[in-house]
Short mmCIF file of C-alpha atoms in Angstrom, two decimals:
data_model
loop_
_atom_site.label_atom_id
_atom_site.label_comp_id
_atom_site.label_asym_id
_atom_site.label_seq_id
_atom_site.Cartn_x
_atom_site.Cartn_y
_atom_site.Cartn_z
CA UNK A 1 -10.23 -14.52 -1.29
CA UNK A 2 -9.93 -18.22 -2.30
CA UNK A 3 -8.63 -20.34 0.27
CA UNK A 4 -6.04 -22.72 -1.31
CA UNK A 5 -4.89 -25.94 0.50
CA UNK A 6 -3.13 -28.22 -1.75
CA UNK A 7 -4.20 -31.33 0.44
CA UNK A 8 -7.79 -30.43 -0.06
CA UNK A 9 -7.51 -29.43 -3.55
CA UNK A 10 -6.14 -32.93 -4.10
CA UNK A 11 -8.96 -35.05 -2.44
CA UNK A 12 -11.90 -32.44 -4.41
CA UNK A 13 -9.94 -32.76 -7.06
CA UNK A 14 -9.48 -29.06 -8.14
CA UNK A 15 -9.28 -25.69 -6.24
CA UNK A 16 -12.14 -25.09 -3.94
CA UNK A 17 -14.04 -22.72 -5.60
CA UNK A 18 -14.31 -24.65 -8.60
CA UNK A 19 -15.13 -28.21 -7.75
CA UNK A 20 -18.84 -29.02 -8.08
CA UNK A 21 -21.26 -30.49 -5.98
CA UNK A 22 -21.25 -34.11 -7.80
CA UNK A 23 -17.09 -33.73 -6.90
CA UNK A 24 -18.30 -33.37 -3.21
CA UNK A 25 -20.57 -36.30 -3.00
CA UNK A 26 -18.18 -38.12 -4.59
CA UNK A 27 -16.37 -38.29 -1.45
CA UNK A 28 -19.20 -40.24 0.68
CA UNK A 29 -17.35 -43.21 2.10
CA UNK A 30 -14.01 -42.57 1.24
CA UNK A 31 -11.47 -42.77 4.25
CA UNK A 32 -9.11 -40.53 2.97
CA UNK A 33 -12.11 -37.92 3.14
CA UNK A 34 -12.18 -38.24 7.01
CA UNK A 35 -12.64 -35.32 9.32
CA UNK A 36 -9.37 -33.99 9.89
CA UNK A 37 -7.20 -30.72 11.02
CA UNK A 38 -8.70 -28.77 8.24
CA UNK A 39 -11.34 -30.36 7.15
CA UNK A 40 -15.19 -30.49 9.32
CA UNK A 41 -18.30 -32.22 8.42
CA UNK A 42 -22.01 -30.80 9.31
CA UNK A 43 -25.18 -32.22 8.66
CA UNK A 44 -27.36 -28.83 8.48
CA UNK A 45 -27.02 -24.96 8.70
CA UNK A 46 -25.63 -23.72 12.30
CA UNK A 47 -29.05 -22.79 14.25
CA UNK A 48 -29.33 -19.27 16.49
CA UNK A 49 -29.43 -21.06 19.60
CA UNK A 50 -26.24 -19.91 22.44
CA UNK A 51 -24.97 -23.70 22.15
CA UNK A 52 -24.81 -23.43 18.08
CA UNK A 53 -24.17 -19.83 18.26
CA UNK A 54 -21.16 -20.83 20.56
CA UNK A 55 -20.16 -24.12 18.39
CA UNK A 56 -19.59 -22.07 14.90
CA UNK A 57 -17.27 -19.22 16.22
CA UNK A 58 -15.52 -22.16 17.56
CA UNK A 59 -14.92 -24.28 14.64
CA UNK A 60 -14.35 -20.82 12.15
CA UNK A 61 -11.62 -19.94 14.89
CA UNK A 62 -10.37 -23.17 15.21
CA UNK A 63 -9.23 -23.12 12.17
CA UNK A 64 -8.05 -19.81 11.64
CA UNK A 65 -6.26 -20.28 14.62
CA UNK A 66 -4.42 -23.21 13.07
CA UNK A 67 -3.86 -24.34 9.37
CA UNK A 68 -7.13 -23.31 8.09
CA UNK A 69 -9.50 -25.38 6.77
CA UNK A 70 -13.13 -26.02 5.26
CA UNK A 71 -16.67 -26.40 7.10
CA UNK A 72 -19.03 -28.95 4.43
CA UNK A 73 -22.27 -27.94 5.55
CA UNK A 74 -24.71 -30.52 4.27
CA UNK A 75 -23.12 -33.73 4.71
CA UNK A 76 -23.26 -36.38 7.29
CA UNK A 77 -20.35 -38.25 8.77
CA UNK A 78 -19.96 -41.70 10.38
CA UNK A 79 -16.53 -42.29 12.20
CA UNK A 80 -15.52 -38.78 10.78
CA UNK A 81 -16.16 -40.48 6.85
CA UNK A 82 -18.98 -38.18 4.58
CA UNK A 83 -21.61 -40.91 4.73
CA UNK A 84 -24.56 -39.48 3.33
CA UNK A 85 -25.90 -35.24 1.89
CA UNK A 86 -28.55 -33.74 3.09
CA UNK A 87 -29.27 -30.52 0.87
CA UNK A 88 -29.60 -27.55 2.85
CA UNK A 89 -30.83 -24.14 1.45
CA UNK A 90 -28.07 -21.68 -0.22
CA UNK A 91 -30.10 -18.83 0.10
CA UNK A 92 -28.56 -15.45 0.50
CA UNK A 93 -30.32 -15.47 4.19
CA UNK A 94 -28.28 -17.76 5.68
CA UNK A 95 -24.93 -16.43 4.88
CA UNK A 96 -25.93 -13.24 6.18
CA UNK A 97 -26.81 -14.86 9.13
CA UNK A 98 -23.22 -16.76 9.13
CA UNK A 99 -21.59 -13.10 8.48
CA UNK A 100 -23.44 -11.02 11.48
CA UNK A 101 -22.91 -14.47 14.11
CA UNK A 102 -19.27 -14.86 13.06
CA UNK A 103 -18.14 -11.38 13.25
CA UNK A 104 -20.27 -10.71 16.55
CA UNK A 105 -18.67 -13.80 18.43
CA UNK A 106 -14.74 -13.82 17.29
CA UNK A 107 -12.42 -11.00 17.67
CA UNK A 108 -10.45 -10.19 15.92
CA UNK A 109 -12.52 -10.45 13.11
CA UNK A 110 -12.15 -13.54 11.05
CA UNK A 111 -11.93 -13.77 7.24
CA UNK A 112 -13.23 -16.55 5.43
CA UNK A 113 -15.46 -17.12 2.37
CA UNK A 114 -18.73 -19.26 1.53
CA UNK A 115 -18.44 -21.32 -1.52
CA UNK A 116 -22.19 -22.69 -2.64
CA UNK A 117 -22.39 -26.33 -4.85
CA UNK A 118 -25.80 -26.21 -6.01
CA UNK A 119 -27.22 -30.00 -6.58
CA UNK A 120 -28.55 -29.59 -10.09
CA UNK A 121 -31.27 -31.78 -9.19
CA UNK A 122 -32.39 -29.57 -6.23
CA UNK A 123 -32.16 -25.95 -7.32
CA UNK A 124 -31.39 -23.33 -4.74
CA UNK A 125 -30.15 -26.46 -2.86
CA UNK A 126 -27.35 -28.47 -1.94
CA UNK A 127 -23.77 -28.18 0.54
CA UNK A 128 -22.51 -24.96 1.46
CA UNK A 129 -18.14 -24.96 1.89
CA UNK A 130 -17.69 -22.39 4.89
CA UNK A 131 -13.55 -22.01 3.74
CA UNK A 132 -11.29 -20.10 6.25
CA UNK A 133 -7.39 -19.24 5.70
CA UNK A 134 -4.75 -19.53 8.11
CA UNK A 135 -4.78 -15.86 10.05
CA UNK A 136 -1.75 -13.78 10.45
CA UNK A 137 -4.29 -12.27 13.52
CA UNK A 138 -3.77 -15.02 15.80
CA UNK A 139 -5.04 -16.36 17.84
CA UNK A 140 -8.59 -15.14 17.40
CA UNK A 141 -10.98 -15.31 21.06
CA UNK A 142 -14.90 -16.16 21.16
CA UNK A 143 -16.08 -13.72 22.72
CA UNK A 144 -19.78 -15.03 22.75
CA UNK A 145 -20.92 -16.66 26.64
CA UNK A 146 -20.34 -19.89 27.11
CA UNK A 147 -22.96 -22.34 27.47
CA UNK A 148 -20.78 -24.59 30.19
CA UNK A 149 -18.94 -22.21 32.70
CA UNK A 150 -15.34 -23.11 32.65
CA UNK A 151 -12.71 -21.73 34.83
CA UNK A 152 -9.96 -23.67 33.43
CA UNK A 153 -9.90 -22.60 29.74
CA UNK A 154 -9.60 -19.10 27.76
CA UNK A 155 -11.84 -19.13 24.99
CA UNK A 156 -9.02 -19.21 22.34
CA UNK A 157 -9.93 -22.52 20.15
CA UNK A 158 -7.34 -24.23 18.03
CA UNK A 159 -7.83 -27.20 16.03
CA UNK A 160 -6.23 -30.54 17.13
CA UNK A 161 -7.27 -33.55 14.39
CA UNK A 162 -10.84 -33.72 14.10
CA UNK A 163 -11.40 -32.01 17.97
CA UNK A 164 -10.69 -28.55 19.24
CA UNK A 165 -8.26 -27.17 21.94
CA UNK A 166 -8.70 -24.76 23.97
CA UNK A 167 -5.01 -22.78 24.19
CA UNK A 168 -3.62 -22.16 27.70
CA UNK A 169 -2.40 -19.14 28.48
CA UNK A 170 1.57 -19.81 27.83
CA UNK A 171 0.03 -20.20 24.35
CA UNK A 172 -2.01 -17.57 23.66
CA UNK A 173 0.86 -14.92 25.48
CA UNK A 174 3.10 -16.54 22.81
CA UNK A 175 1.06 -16.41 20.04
CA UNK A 176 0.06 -12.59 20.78
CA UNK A 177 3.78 -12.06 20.92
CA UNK A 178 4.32 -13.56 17.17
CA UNK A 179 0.98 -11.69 16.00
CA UNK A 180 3.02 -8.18 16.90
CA UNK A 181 6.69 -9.36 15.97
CA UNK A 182 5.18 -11.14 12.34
CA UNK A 183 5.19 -7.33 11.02
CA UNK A 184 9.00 -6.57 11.90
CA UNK A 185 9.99 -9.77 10.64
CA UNK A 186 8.32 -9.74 7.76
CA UNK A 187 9.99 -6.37 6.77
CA UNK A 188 13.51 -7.96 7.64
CA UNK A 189 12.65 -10.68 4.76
CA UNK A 190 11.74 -8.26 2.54
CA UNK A 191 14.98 -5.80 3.43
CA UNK A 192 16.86 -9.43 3.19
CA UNK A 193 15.71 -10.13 -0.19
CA UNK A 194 16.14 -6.75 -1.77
CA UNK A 195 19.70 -6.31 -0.35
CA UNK A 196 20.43 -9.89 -1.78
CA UNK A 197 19.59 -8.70 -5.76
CA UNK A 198 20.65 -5.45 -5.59
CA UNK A 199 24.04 -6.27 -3.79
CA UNK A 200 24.42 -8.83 -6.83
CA UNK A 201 23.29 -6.63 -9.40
CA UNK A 202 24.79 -3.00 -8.10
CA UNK A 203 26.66 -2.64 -11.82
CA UNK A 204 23.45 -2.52 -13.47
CA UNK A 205 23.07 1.34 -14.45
CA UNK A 206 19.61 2.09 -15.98
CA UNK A 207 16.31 2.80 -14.32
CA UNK A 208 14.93 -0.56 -12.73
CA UNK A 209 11.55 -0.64 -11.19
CA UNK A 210 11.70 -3.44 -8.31
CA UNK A 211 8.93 -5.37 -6.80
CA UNK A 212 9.00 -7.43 -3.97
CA UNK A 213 6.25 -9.40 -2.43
CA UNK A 214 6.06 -11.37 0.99
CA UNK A 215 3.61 -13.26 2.28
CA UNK A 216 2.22 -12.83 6.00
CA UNK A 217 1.88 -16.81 5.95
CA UNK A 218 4.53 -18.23 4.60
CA UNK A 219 4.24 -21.21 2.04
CA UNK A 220 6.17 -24.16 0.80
CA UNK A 221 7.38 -24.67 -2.12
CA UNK A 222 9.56 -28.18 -2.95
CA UNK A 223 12.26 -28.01 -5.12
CA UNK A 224 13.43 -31.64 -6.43
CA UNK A 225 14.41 -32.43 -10.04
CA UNK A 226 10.73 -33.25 -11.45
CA UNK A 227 9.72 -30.15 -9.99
CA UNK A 228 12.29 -27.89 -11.23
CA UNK A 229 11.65 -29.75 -14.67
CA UNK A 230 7.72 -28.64 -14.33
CA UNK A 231 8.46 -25.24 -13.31
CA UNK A 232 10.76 -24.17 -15.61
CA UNK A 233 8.82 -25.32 -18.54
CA UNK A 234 6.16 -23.96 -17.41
CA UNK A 235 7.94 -20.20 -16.72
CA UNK A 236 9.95 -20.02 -19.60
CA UNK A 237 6.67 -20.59 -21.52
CA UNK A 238 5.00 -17.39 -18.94
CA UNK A 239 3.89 -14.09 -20.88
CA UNK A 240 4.26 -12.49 -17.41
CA UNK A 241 3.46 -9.05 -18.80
CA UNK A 242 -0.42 -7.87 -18.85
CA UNK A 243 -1.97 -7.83 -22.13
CA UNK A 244 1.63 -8.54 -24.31
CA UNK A 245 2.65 -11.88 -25.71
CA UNK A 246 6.14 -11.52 -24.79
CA UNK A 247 8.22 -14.11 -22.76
CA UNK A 248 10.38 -12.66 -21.03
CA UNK A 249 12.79 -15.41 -19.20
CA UNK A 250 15.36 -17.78 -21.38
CA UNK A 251 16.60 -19.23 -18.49
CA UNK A 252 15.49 -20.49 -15.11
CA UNK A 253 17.82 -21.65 -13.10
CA UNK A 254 17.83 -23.08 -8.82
CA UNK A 255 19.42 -20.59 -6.40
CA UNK A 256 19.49 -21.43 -2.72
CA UNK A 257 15.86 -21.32 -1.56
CA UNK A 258 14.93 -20.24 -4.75
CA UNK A 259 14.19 -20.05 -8.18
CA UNK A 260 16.03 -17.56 -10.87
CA UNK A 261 14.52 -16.25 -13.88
CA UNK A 262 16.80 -13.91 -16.29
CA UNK A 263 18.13 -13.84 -20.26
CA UNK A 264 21.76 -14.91 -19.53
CA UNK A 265 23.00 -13.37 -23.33
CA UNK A 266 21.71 -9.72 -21.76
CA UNK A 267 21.67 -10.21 -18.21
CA UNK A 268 22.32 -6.99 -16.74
CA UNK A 269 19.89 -5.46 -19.08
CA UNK A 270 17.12 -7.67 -19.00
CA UNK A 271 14.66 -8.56 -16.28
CA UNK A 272 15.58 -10.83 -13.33
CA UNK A 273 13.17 -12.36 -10.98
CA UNK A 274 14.09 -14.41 -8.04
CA UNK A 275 10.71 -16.95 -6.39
CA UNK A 276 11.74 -17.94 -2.99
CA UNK A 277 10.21 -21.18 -2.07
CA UNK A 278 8.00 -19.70 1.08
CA UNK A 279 6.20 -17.58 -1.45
CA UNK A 280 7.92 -14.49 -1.44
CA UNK A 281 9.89 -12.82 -4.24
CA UNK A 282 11.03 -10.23 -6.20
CA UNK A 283 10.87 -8.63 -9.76
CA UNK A 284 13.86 -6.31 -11.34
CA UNK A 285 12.41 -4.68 -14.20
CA UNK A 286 14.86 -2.52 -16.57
CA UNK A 287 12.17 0.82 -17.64
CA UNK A 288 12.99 2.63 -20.34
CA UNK A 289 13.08 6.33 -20.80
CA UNK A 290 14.34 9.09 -23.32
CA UNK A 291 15.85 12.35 -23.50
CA UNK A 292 14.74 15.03 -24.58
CA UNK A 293 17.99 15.92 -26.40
CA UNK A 294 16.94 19.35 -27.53
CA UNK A 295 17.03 20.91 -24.33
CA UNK A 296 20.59 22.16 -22.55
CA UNK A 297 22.94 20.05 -21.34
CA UNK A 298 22.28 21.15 -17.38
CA UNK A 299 18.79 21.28 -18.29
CA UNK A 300 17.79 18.07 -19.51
CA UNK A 301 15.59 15.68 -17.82
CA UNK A 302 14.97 12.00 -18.33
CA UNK A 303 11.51 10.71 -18.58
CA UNK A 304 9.29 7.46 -17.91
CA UNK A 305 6.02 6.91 -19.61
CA UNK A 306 3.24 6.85 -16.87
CA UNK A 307 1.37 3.87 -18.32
CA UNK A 308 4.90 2.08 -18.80
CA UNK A 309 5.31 2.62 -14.93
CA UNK A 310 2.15 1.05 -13.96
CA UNK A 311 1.70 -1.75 -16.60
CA UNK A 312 4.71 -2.54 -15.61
CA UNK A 313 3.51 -2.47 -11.97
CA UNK A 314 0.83 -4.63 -12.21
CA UNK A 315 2.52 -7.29 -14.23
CA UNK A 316 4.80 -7.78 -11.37
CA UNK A 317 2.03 -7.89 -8.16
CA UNK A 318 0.26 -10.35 -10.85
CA UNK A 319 3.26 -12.45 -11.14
CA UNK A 320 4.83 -12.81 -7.92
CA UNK A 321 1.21 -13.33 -6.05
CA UNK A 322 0.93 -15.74 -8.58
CA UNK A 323 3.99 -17.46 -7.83
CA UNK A 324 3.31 -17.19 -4.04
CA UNK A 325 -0.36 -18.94 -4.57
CA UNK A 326 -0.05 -21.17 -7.30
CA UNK A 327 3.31 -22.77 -6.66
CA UNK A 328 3.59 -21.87 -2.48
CA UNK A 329 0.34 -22.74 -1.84
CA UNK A 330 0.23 -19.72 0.31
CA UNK A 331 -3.40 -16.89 0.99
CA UNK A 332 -4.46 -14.23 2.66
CA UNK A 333 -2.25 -11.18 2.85
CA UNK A 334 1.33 -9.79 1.76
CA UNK A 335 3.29 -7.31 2.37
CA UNK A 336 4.62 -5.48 -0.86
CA UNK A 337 7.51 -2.70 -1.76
CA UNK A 338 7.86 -1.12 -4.84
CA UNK A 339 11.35 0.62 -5.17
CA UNK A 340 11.68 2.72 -8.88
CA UNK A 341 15.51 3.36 -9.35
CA UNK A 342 17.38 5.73 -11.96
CA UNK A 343 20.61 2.89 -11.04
CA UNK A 344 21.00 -0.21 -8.76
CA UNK A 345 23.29 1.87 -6.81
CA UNK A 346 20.82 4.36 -5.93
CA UNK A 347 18.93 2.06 -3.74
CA UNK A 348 19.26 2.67 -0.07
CA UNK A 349 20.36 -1.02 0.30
CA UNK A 350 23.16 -1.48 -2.40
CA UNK A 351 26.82 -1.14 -0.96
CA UNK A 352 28.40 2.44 -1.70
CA UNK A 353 29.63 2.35 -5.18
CA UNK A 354 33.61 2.46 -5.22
CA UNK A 355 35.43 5.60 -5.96
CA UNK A 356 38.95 3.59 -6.88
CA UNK A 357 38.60 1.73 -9.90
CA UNK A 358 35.40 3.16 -10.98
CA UNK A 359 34.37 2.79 -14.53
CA UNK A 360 33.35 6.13 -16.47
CA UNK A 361 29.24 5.74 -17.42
CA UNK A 362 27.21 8.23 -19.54
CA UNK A 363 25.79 10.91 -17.49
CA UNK A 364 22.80 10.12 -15.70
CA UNK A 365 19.88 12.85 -15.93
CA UNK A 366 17.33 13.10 -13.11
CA UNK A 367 14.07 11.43 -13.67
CA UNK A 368 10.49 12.95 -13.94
CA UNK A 369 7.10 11.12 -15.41
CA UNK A 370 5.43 12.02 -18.06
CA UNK A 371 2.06 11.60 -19.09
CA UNK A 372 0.12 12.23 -21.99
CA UNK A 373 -2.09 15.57 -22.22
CA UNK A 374 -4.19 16.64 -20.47
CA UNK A 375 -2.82 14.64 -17.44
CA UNK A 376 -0.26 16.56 -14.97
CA UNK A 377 3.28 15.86 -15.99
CA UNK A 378 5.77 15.51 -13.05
CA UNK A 379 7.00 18.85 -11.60
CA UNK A 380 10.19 16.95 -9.75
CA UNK A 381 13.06 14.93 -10.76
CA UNK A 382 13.82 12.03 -7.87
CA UNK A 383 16.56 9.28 -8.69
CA UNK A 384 14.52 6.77 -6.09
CA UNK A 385 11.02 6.35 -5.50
CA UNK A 386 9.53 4.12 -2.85
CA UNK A 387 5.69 2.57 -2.35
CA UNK A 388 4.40 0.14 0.20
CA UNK A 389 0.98 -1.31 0.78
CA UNK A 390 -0.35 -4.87 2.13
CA UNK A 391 -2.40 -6.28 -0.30
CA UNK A 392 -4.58 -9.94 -0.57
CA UNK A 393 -2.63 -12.25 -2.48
CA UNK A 394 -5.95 -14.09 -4.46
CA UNK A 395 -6.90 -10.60 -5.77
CA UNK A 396 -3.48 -9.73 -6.85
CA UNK A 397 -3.10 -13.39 -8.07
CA UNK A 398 -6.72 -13.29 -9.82
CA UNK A 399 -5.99 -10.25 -12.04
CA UNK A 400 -8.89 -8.49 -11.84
CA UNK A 401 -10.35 -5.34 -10.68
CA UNK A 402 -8.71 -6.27 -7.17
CA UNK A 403 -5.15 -6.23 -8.89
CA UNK A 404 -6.03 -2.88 -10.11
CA UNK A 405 -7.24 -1.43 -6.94
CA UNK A 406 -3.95 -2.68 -5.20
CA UNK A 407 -2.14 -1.27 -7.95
CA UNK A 408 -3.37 2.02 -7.46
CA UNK A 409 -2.29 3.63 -4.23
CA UNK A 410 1.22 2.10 -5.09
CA UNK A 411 1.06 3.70 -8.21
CA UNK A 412 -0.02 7.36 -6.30
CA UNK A 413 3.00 6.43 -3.70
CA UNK A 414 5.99 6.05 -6.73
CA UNK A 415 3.58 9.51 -8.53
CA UNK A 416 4.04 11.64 -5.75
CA UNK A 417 7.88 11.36 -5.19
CA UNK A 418 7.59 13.32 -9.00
CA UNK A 419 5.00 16.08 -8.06
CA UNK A 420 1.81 14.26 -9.34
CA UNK A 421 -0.75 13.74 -7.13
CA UNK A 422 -2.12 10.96 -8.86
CA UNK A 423 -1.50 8.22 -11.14
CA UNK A 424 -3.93 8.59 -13.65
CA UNK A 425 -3.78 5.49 -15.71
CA UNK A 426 -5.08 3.83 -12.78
CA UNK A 427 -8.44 4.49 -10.51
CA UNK A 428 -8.98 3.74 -6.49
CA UNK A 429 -11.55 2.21 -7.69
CA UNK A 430 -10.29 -0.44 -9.64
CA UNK A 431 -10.80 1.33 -13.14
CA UNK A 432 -8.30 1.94 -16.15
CA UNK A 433 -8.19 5.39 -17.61
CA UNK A 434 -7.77 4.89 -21.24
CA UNK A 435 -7.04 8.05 -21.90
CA UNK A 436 -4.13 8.59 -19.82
CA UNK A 437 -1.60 5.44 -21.34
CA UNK A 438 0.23 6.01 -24.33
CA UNK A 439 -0.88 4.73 -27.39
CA UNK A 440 2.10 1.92 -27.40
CA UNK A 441 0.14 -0.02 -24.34
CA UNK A 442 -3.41 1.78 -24.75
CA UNK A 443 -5.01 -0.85 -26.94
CA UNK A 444 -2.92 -4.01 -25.60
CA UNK A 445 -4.20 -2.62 -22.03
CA UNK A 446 -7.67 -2.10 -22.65
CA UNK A 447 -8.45 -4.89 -24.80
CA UNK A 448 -6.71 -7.55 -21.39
CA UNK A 449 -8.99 -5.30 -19.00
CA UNK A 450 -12.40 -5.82 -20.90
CA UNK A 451 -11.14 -10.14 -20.88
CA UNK A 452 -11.02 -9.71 -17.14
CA UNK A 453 -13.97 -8.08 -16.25
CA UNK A 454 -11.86 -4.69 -15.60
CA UNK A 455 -13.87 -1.59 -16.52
CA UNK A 456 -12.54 1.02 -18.75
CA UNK A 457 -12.94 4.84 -18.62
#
């Protein structure tokens, strides 16, 4: 989980986990590097006393409460400017310590991540970035005593400029109220977006697997002319699918809200992929399959290559949390649906195809997925297949063994709907299983998993 703020990743000049300490101290006396809603100064570590004890689950829930934001431990302020560091140690001891006092003094639990800049001057040494996301818990309580008896306040913090507010009770009812409807809404974007591609694209009549990806905090993402400009270079150039230089979209174009990516001279055969600008979006991805031609007419089945399905897969969680980060400035988690469909009209959401007027199409044969022996080759046919899991965005974004682990049960979800009770290729615990791709992606998909730190069974 890498917190990403583009405000903060413009005054450290990069993304938070990779500035360096001499970035850091290059801050000390700058204005512009003033306390502020999401960003906190602190000379030295927290220490176990009630009144520090009580001070850090305040400021970590402060700003989870609100917009997120970034404790510097190690630095000195003067008017709220970074005035002067003051090394403290980055041994492993005092993050436990952070770990054990924030989770036993905030409920619900609060996620955040240290990020250590070692002074290379003063090993073992130097400022200690306590980074914590926006939460789609809040509002998050101390639950620890207070150290000045208050009967005016609930101990629900919020950040408010460089100071802390305590929420009143309208406030917190309200906010409890969002933290419970957040989950129903969310699923009405997603429904939203799916119905809005496959109402569009109901005439396309070959197997499409669709992914679709919402964030539980929104982002932002401006659309203006030098934007556009920078983003469509920059995705026409994309090789958005693991391990293959391919580029896949000719042609991005602006759609209300969003962006469009497709190959206009085979649209309805090629992929389409639609990046909202709050970070969300959604990946139609023809699949193909064969035949097998020697078996009777009534009898035949059509298959899908196993690896195909879940390379496939994870290019698309890869891409769109990509998208949702990178562009949206958006972290933490999403919610994600994978839909695999034999034809656009098979989707629960596409309009009932019309009977008057109807176009004749080649007979479409049930689908099954088959794997390569000795892996379990699907005992039903299905012509839709649905998955659903909430994943973190970084680790789909990131591409490692997190994307795989994500990609997993989704994968076991789309397996099941066929009779297999698990998608091979993949492992739970963030593994590929050489053996069980095809050769056409086995060495493309092994040799991108050993780049990325992915192991390989």
């Amino acid at each position: 989980m890498a917190f990403r703020s583009r405000r903060l990743e413009e005054l450290f000049g990069g993304a938070l986990d990779s500035v360096n300490y001499a970035e850091i101290v290059g801050l000390i006396g700058k204005q512009e590097a003033a306390e502020a809603e999401d960003l906190d100064y602190k000379q030295q570590h927290y220490s176990t006393d009630p009144k520090s004890r009580e001070e850090l689950a305040k400021d970590v829930a402060s700003f989870a409460n609100h917009l997120g934001g970034v404790v510097v431990i190690g630095m000195v302020e003067h008017g709220g400017v970074p005035s002067r560091a003051f090394d403290v140690d980055l041994g492993d001891q005092h993050l436990r310590d952070l770990q054990q006092r924030i989770a036993s003094t905030t409920a619900p639990p609060i996620r955040w991540e240290p990020l250590r800049k070692e002074n290379p001057a003063n090993p073992g040494h130097g400022l200690l970035l306590i980074a914590i996301p926006p939460s789609s818990q809040a509002p998050h309580a101390i639950t620890i005593a207070p150290t000045k008896p208050s009967t005016t306040t609930l101990r629900y913090p919020r950040r408010a400029g460089t100071k802390t507010d305590w929420l009143t009770e309208t406030y917190v009812a309200s906010a409890y109220h969002q933290r419970f409807s957040a989950a129903a809404d969310r699923r009405q974007r997603m429904r939203d977006i799916e119905q809005d591609l496959v109402t569009a694209e109901r005439k396309r009549d070959k197997p499409h697997l669709l992914v679709t990806l919402v964030p539980d905090v929104p982002g932002r993402m401006r659309i203006n002319q030098e934007s556009f400009t920078d983003y469509k270079q920059a995705l026409q150039a994309t090789q958005p699918l693991l391990g293959l230089d391919k580029r896949l979209f000719q042609q991005v174009s602006v759609g209300a809200h969003k962006l469009v990516l497709d190959s206009p001279r085979a649209h309805s055969r090629s992929d389409l992929a639609q990046l909202y600008d709050d970070g969300s979006g959604i990946w139609a991805q023809p699949i193909e399959t064969w035949v097998d031609r020697d078996e009777d007419v009534d009898e035949r089945v059509r298959f899908v290559e196993a690896g195909l399905l879940v390379h496939r897969l994870m290019s698309a969680l890869a891409f769109l949390a990509s998208h949702a980060r990178d562009r949206c400035g958006t972290t933490g988690t999403a919610a994600i649906e994978v839909d695999f469909v034999d034809e656009m009209y098979s989707h629960p959401y596409t309009p009932p195809e019309p009977v008057v007027g109807r176009t004749p199409r080649e007979r479409a044969y049930p689908m099954t997925v088959a794997s390569p022996a000795p892996f379990p080759q699907g005992t039903r046919t299905a012509v839709y297949a649905q998955a659903d899991i909430t994943a973190l965005i970084d680790d789909l974004a990131d591409a490692r063994v997190g994307l795989v682990q994500a990609s997993s049960p989704l994968a076991d979800q789309i397996f099941h709907t066929f009779g297999i009770p698990e998608a091979h290729p993949l492992t739970q615990a963030g593994e590929i299983r050489a053996s069980a791709w095809h050769i056409e992606l086995r060495d493309a998909i092994t040799s991108w998993a050993h780049t990325r730190g992915i192991p390989v069974v």
